[in-house]
Amino acid sequence: MSLTGVLRPGHVSIRVLDLPAALTHYVDRLGLIESDRDEQGRVYLKGWDERDWFSVVLREADAPGMDYMGFKVDSPATLDRLAGRLREFGCKVERIPAGELKHCGERVRFDSPTGHSFELYAQKDYLGTAMGLQNPDPWHEECLKGMQVQRFDHCLLYGDDLDGTVKLFTEVLGFHISENVMDGELRIGCFLTCGMKAHDLAIIRHPEKNRFHHASFMLGTWEDVLRAADIIGRFKIPLDIGPTRHGITRGRTIYFFDPSGNRNEVFSGDYTYYPDYEPIRWTADSLGGAIFYHDQALNERFLTVVT
Ligand SMILES: [Fe+2]
């Protein structure tokens, strides 16, 4: 259901230092499915319940981090309309031809006041799931690998001009604010949604531009989050924090790092957001519980380690 013309987060391109090590992590441990590679050496992955061809692109590079995050829009007409509005807002807008990423139509790339690169696209090839669309089973043996990640869900990004990027996403792209974190009248965190999830993008105020905090993947249940914790222990994956619950969005979560130092989250559960909802407000004096509800305290690494 598109409430804004922007359907959902569709992909994230993540830089990794060592592609084979990254593939062991993202395919064998998280359970993403490799769906293609290209002549640039990029590898395309998807979750078992995702129908489009890919949602994660891994690119080998000298430094970890996020290249860009892409959102799917509901039509080529919406893509053109939003490209124009992004230009009017003052974004640097680049149209990337269809096929530059395999299986993906034309992309409209734009920068943001926090220094991050985002994209919109209207078309991506259909790959489908192992269950299919006719009389589908609820799951298939292909789904049972590693943490059994169902799909890419959202990113959390750090940057300086938080209010500028919030203005861009709300006024130009029609996102809604589900939750704000306030220090007095200064907004220090914002959770944004383009549909009915509690968040599709989160941004935290931070002195530097263009920092990547985490990419998050959805699991089915809290039990699956605990199973992910077992896999983290078994394969000695560096743990950040969890399993725990967020006050913000209510997600049940665990954070850990890929072999390049990029933070990942797997989580289950949030709430249904409706566009007539007023934003939830968190105050700085309750920040511990807002982030980690069980401990009611923050972990310094969670606040400061970004790629
Ligand atoms: Fe998250």
Short mmCIF file of C-alpha atoms and ligand atoms in Angstrom, two decimals:
data_model
loop_
_atom_site.label_atom_id
_atom_site.label_comp_id
_atom_site.label_asym_id
_atom_site.label_seq_id
_atom_site.Cartn_x
_atom_site.Cartn_y
_atom_site.Cartn_z
CA MET A 1 0.00 0.00 0.00
CA SER A 2 1.56 3.24 -1.06
CA LEU A 3 0.56 6.20 1.04
CA THR A 4 3.10 8.56 -0.48
CA GLY A 5 4.08 7.26 -3.92
CA VAL A 6 7.17 5.80 -2.24
CA LEU A 7 6.44 2.13 -1.63
CA ARG A 8 9.23 0.91 0.63
CA PRO A 9 12.97 0.62 1.16
CA GLY A 10 14.09 -1.45 -1.82
CA HIS A 11 17.83 -1.83 -1.54
CA VAL A 12 21.00 -0.86 0.22
CA SER A 13 24.51 -0.95 -1.23
CA ILE A 14 27.05 -1.86 1.43
CA ARG A 15 30.83 -1.57 1.04
CA VAL A 16 32.82 -4.51 2.35
CA LEU A 17 36.56 -5.04 2.66
CA ASP A 18 36.64 -8.72 1.73
CA LEU A 19 33.89 -10.09 -0.46
CA PRO A 20 34.28 -13.82 0.34
CA ALA A 21 34.18 -13.08 4.10
CA ALA A 22 31.16 -10.82 3.55
CA LEU A 23 29.35 -13.55 1.61
CA THR A 24 29.94 -16.07 4.38
CA HIS A 25 28.40 -13.54 6.76
CA TYR A 26 25.44 -12.33 4.72
CA VAL A 27 24.56 -15.62 3.00
CA ASP A 28 25.57 -18.38 5.43
CA ARG A 29 24.94 -16.52 8.70
CA LEU A 30 22.10 -14.10 7.95
CA GLY A 31 20.54 -16.41 5.37
CA LEU A 32 20.25 -13.98 2.47
CA ILE A 33 20.10 -15.60 -0.96
CA GLU A 34 22.64 -14.71 -3.68
CA SER A 35 20.65 -13.77 -6.79
CA ASP A 36 23.31 -12.41 -9.17
CA ARG A 37 26.76 -10.89 -9.69
CA ASP A 38 27.89 -8.29 -12.20
CA GLU A 39 31.01 -7.44 -14.20
CA GLN A 40 32.03 -4.88 -11.56
CA GLY A 41 32.20 -7.72 -9.04
CA ARG A 42 29.13 -6.58 -7.12
CA VAL A 43 27.02 -9.32 -5.55
CA TYR A 44 23.23 -9.11 -5.33
CA LEU A 45 21.29 -10.65 -2.44
CA LYS A 46 17.68 -10.96 -1.33
CA GLY A 47 15.74 -12.25 1.67
CA TRP A 48 13.67 -15.40 1.26
CA ASP A 49 10.36 -13.53 1.39
CA GLU A 50 11.37 -10.77 -1.04
CA ARG A 51 9.96 -10.95 -4.55
CA ASP A 52 12.11 -8.40 -6.40
CA TRP A 53 15.50 -9.52 -7.66
CA PHE A 54 17.67 -8.06 -4.91
CA SER A 55 17.62 -5.87 -1.83
CA VAL A 56 21.30 -5.85 -0.84
CA VAL A 57 24.27 -5.09 -3.05
CA LEU A 58 27.73 -5.86 -1.68
CA ARG A 59 30.63 -3.97 -3.21
CA GLU A 60 34.26 -4.62 -2.30
CA ALA A 61 36.04 -1.38 -1.38
CA ASP A 62 38.84 0.03 0.77
CA ALA A 63 36.51 1.34 3.47
CA PRO A 64 33.25 -0.03 4.89
CA GLY A 65 29.98 1.92 4.93
CA MET A 66 26.90 2.54 2.84
CA ASP A 67 27.05 3.71 -0.78
CA TYR A 68 23.33 4.47 -1.02
CA MET A 69 19.89 3.37 0.06
CA GLY A 70 17.15 2.97 -2.58
CA PHE A 71 13.38 3.29 -2.29
CA LYS A 72 10.90 1.79 -4.74
CA VAL A 73 8.17 4.13 -5.99
CA ASP A 74 4.82 3.15 -7.43
CA SER A 75 5.27 4.21 -11.08
CA PRO A 76 7.58 5.87 -13.63
CA ALA A 77 5.31 8.95 -13.41
CA THR A 78 5.98 9.18 -9.66
CA LEU A 79 9.71 8.78 -10.35
CA ASP A 80 9.65 11.75 -12.75
CA ARG A 81 7.48 13.86 -10.46
CA LEU A 82 9.70 13.25 -7.43
CA ALA A 83 12.89 13.87 -9.46
CA GLY A 84 11.55 17.32 -10.27
CA ARG A 85 10.60 18.03 -6.67
CA LEU A 86 14.02 16.90 -5.43
CA ARG A 87 15.67 19.36 -7.85
CA GLU A 88 13.39 22.16 -6.64
CA PHE A 89 14.37 21.33 -3.06
CA GLY A 90 18.02 21.85 -4.03
CA CYS A 91 19.23 18.28 -4.19
CA LYS A 92 21.88 17.24 -6.66
CA VAL A 93 19.90 14.78 -8.77
CA GLU A 94 21.44 12.23 -11.11
CA ARG A 95 19.51 9.86 -13.37
CA ILE A 96 21.25 6.51 -13.58
CA PRO A 97 20.23 4.47 -16.60
CA ALA A 98 18.37 1.18 -16.33
CA GLY A 99 20.70 -1.79 -16.08
CA GLU A 100 23.55 -0.03 -14.24
CA LEU A 101 22.43 -2.25 -11.41
CA LYS A 102 21.37 -5.52 -13.01
CA HIS A 103 17.61 -6.17 -12.97
CA CYS A 104 16.86 -2.57 -11.91
CA GLY A 105 15.20 0.15 -13.96
CA GLU A 106 16.27 3.77 -14.11
CA ARG A 107 17.29 5.21 -10.74
CA VAL A 108 17.05 8.80 -9.54
CA ARG A 109 19.95 9.37 -7.16
CA PHE A 110 19.95 12.38 -4.86
CA ASP A 111 22.03 13.70 -2.00
CA SER A 112 20.66 14.80 1.35
CA PRO A 113 21.52 17.52 3.89
CA THR A 114 23.13 14.87 6.12
CA GLY A 115 25.43 13.91 3.22
CA HIS A 116 23.88 10.52 2.43
CA SER A 117 23.07 9.27 -1.05
CA PHE A 118 19.59 7.93 -1.69
CA GLU A 119 17.85 6.64 -4.79
CA LEU A 120 14.35 6.16 -6.11
CA TYR A 121 13.41 3.64 -8.77
CA ALA A 122 10.12 2.40 -10.18
CA GLN A 123 11.04 -0.96 -11.67
CA LYS A 124 12.99 -4.01 -10.59
CA ASP A 125 12.77 -7.46 -12.15
CA TYR A 126 10.59 -10.01 -10.43
CA LEU A 127 12.42 -13.06 -9.13
CA GLY A 128 9.81 -14.40 -6.73
CA THR A 129 10.16 -16.72 -3.79
CA ALA A 130 10.62 -20.47 -3.54
CA MET A 131 7.00 -20.70 -2.34
CA GLY A 132 5.61 -19.06 -5.47
CA LEU A 133 2.32 -17.24 -5.82
CA GLN A 134 -0.08 -20.12 -6.43
CA ASN A 135 -1.19 -22.16 -3.42
CA PRO A 136 2.06 -21.26 -1.67
CA ASP A 137 3.45 -23.11 1.32
CA PRO A 138 4.23 -20.72 4.18
CA TRP A 139 7.95 -21.45 3.85
CA HIS A 140 10.35 -23.60 1.88
CA GLU A 141 13.58 -25.41 2.75
CA GLU A 142 15.44 -22.57 1.00
CA CYS A 143 14.21 -20.25 3.77
CA LEU A 144 15.88 -22.12 6.60
CA LYS A 145 19.46 -20.92 6.26
CA GLY A 146 21.26 -19.10 9.08
CA MET A 147 19.19 -16.42 10.80
CA GLN A 148 16.47 -16.87 8.17
CA VAL A 149 16.28 -13.18 7.29
CA GLN A 150 12.94 -12.51 5.59
CA ARG A 151 13.73 -9.14 4.08
CA PHE A 152 15.71 -5.91 4.22
CA ASP A 153 13.75 -3.51 6.40
CA HIS A 154 15.40 -0.13 7.10
CA CYS A 155 18.62 1.77 7.69
CA LEU A 156 19.67 3.99 10.56
CA LEU A 157 22.02 6.79 9.47
CA TYR A 158 24.02 9.43 11.35
CA GLY A 159 24.55 12.94 10.04
CA ASP A 160 24.78 16.61 10.91
CA ASP A 161 21.81 18.40 9.32
CA LEU A 162 19.13 16.12 10.73
CA ASP A 163 16.37 18.70 10.34
CA GLY A 164 17.30 19.25 6.69
CA THR A 165 17.05 15.55 5.82
CA VAL A 166 13.78 15.23 7.77
CA LYS A 167 12.41 18.18 5.78
CA LEU A 168 13.49 16.52 2.53
CA PHE A 169 11.83 13.20 3.35
CA THR A 170 8.62 14.68 4.75
CA GLU A 171 8.03 17.65 2.43
CA VAL A 172 9.39 16.26 -0.83
CA LEU A 173 8.88 12.51 -0.55
CA GLY A 174 5.79 12.49 1.66
CA PHE A 175 7.21 10.45 4.53
CA HIS A 176 5.63 10.73 7.97
CA ILE A 177 7.42 11.09 11.29
CA SER A 178 6.50 8.19 13.55
CA GLU A 179 8.81 9.06 16.45
CA ASN A 180 11.08 11.95 17.45
CA VAL A 181 13.82 12.00 20.08
CA MET A 182 14.13 15.46 21.58
CA ASP A 183 16.75 17.15 23.76
CA GLY A 184 14.63 20.11 24.84
CA GLU A 185 13.59 21.65 21.54
CA LEU A 186 16.53 20.14 19.64
CA ARG A 187 15.61 17.07 17.65
CA ILE A 188 18.39 14.48 18.05
CA GLY A 189 16.72 11.52 16.35
CA CYS A 190 13.89 10.99 13.90
CA PHE A 191 12.09 7.84 12.75
CA LEU A 192 10.39 8.17 9.36
CA THR A 193 7.92 5.96 7.53
CA CYS A 194 6.55 5.89 3.99
CA GLY A 195 3.92 3.23 4.68
CA MET A 196 2.49 1.42 7.66
CA LYS A 197 5.68 0.24 9.39
CA ALA A 198 6.93 2.08 12.46
CA HIS A 199 9.98 3.15 10.45
CA ASP A 200 11.59 2.80 7.04
CA LEU A 201 14.47 5.18 7.75
CA ALA A 202 15.93 6.56 10.96
CA ILE A 203 18.39 9.41 11.32
CA ILE A 204 20.39 10.48 14.36
CA ARG A 205 22.10 13.86 14.79
CA HIS A 206 25.87 13.48 14.68
CA PRO A 207 28.73 15.93 14.01
CA GLU A 208 29.94 14.22 10.81
CA LYS A 209 28.09 13.83 7.54
CA ASN A 210 27.27 10.58 5.79
CA ARG A 211 27.77 7.97 8.49
CA PHE A 212 26.15 4.53 8.42
CA HIS A 213 24.92 3.10 11.71
CA HIS A 214 23.16 -0.07 10.58
CA ALA A 215 21.14 -1.93 8.00
CA SER A 216 18.30 -3.92 9.50
CA PHE A 217 16.66 -7.15 8.43
CA MET A 218 13.34 -8.55 9.53
CA LEU A 219 12.87 -11.93 11.20
CA GLY A 220 9.58 -13.68 11.94
CA THR A 221 9.49 -13.85 15.73
CA TRP A 222 11.27 -13.05 18.99
CA GLU A 223 12.27 -16.73 19.09
CA ASP A 224 14.05 -16.14 15.78
CA VAL A 225 15.94 -13.20 17.35
CA LEU A 226 17.12 -15.56 20.11
CA ARG A 227 18.15 -18.10 17.46
CA ALA A 228 20.11 -15.35 15.71
CA ALA A 229 21.89 -14.76 19.04
CA ASP A 230 22.81 -18.48 19.13
CA ILE A 231 24.31 -18.17 15.63
CA ILE A 232 26.24 -15.08 16.71
CA GLY A 233 27.67 -17.08 19.61
CA ARG A 234 28.35 -20.20 17.61
CA PHE A 235 30.24 -18.43 14.82
CA LYS A 236 31.84 -15.80 17.10
CA ILE A 237 30.28 -12.92 15.19
CA PRO A 238 31.15 -9.65 17.00
CA LEU A 239 28.09 -8.74 19.09
CA ASP A 240 27.14 -5.12 19.70
CA ILE A 241 24.11 -5.51 21.99
CA GLY A 242 21.11 -7.71 22.59
CA PRO A 243 18.89 -9.59 22.42
CA THR A 244 16.82 -6.74 23.84
CA ARG A 245 13.89 -4.50 23.04
CA HIS A 246 13.75 -0.95 21.79
CA GLY A 247 11.41 1.55 23.41
CA ILE A 248 11.41 3.40 20.08
CA THR A 249 9.39 1.33 17.56
CA ARG A 250 9.08 -1.51 20.18
CA GLY A 251 11.28 -3.77 18.03
CA ARG A 252 12.84 -6.89 19.57
CA THR A 253 16.39 -6.77 18.37
CA ILE A 254 20.00 -7.83 18.30
CA TYR A 255 22.96 -5.89 16.84
CA PHE A 256 26.22 -7.28 15.55
CA PHE A 257 28.96 -6.48 13.05
CA ASP A 258 29.83 -7.89 9.65
CA PRO A 259 33.51 -8.82 9.03
CA SER A 260 34.16 -5.29 7.67
CA GLY A 261 32.78 -3.55 10.76
CA ASN A 262 29.39 -2.57 9.32
CA ARG A 263 26.68 -2.92 11.94
CA ASN A 264 23.70 -5.17 11.20
CA GLU A 265 20.44 -5.54 13.07
CA VAL A 266 17.96 -8.39 12.92
CA PHE A 267 14.66 -7.75 14.62
CA SER A 268 11.03 -8.75 14.89
CA GLY A 269 7.93 -6.82 15.74
CA ASP A 270 6.98 -3.19 15.78
CA TYR A 271 3.54 -1.62 15.44
CA THR A 272 1.25 -0.58 12.63
CA TYR A 273 1.62 3.07 11.76
CA TYR A 274 -1.32 5.02 10.34
CA PRO A 275 -0.72 8.39 8.70
CA ASP A 276 -3.09 10.25 11.00
CA TYR A 277 -0.92 9.34 14.02
CA GLU A 278 0.83 12.12 15.91
CA PRO A 279 4.56 11.46 16.32
CA ILE A 280 5.64 9.75 19.53
CA ARG A 281 8.04 11.94 21.50
CA TRP A 282 11.01 10.66 23.50
CA THR A 283 12.93 12.99 25.79
CA ALA A 284 16.69 12.98 26.32
CA ASP A 285 16.32 12.06 30.00
CA SER A 286 14.62 8.79 28.92
CA LEU A 287 17.04 8.01 26.13
CA GLY A 288 18.41 4.83 27.76
CA GLY A 289 15.02 3.16 27.77
CA ALA A 290 14.08 4.62 24.41
CA ILE A 291 16.99 2.82 22.80
CA PHE A 292 17.38 -0.26 25.05
CA TYR A 293 14.24 -0.82 27.04
CA HIS A 294 15.45 -3.69 29.24
CA ASP A 295 18.73 -2.13 30.41
CA GLN A 296 17.33 1.43 30.44
CA ALA A 297 20.91 2.41 29.62
CA LEU A 298 22.91 3.15 26.53
CA ASN A 299 25.95 1.33 25.31
CA GLU A 300 28.69 3.78 24.31
CA ARG A 301 29.66 1.65 21.29
CA PHE A 302 26.13 1.81 19.93
CA LEU A 303 26.28 5.62 20.03
CA THR A 304 29.73 6.14 18.59
CA VAL A 305 30.76 3.29 16.25
CA VAL A 306 29.66 4.02 12.68
CA THR A 307 31.07 3.26 9.25
FE FE B 1 17.15 -0.47 13.34
#
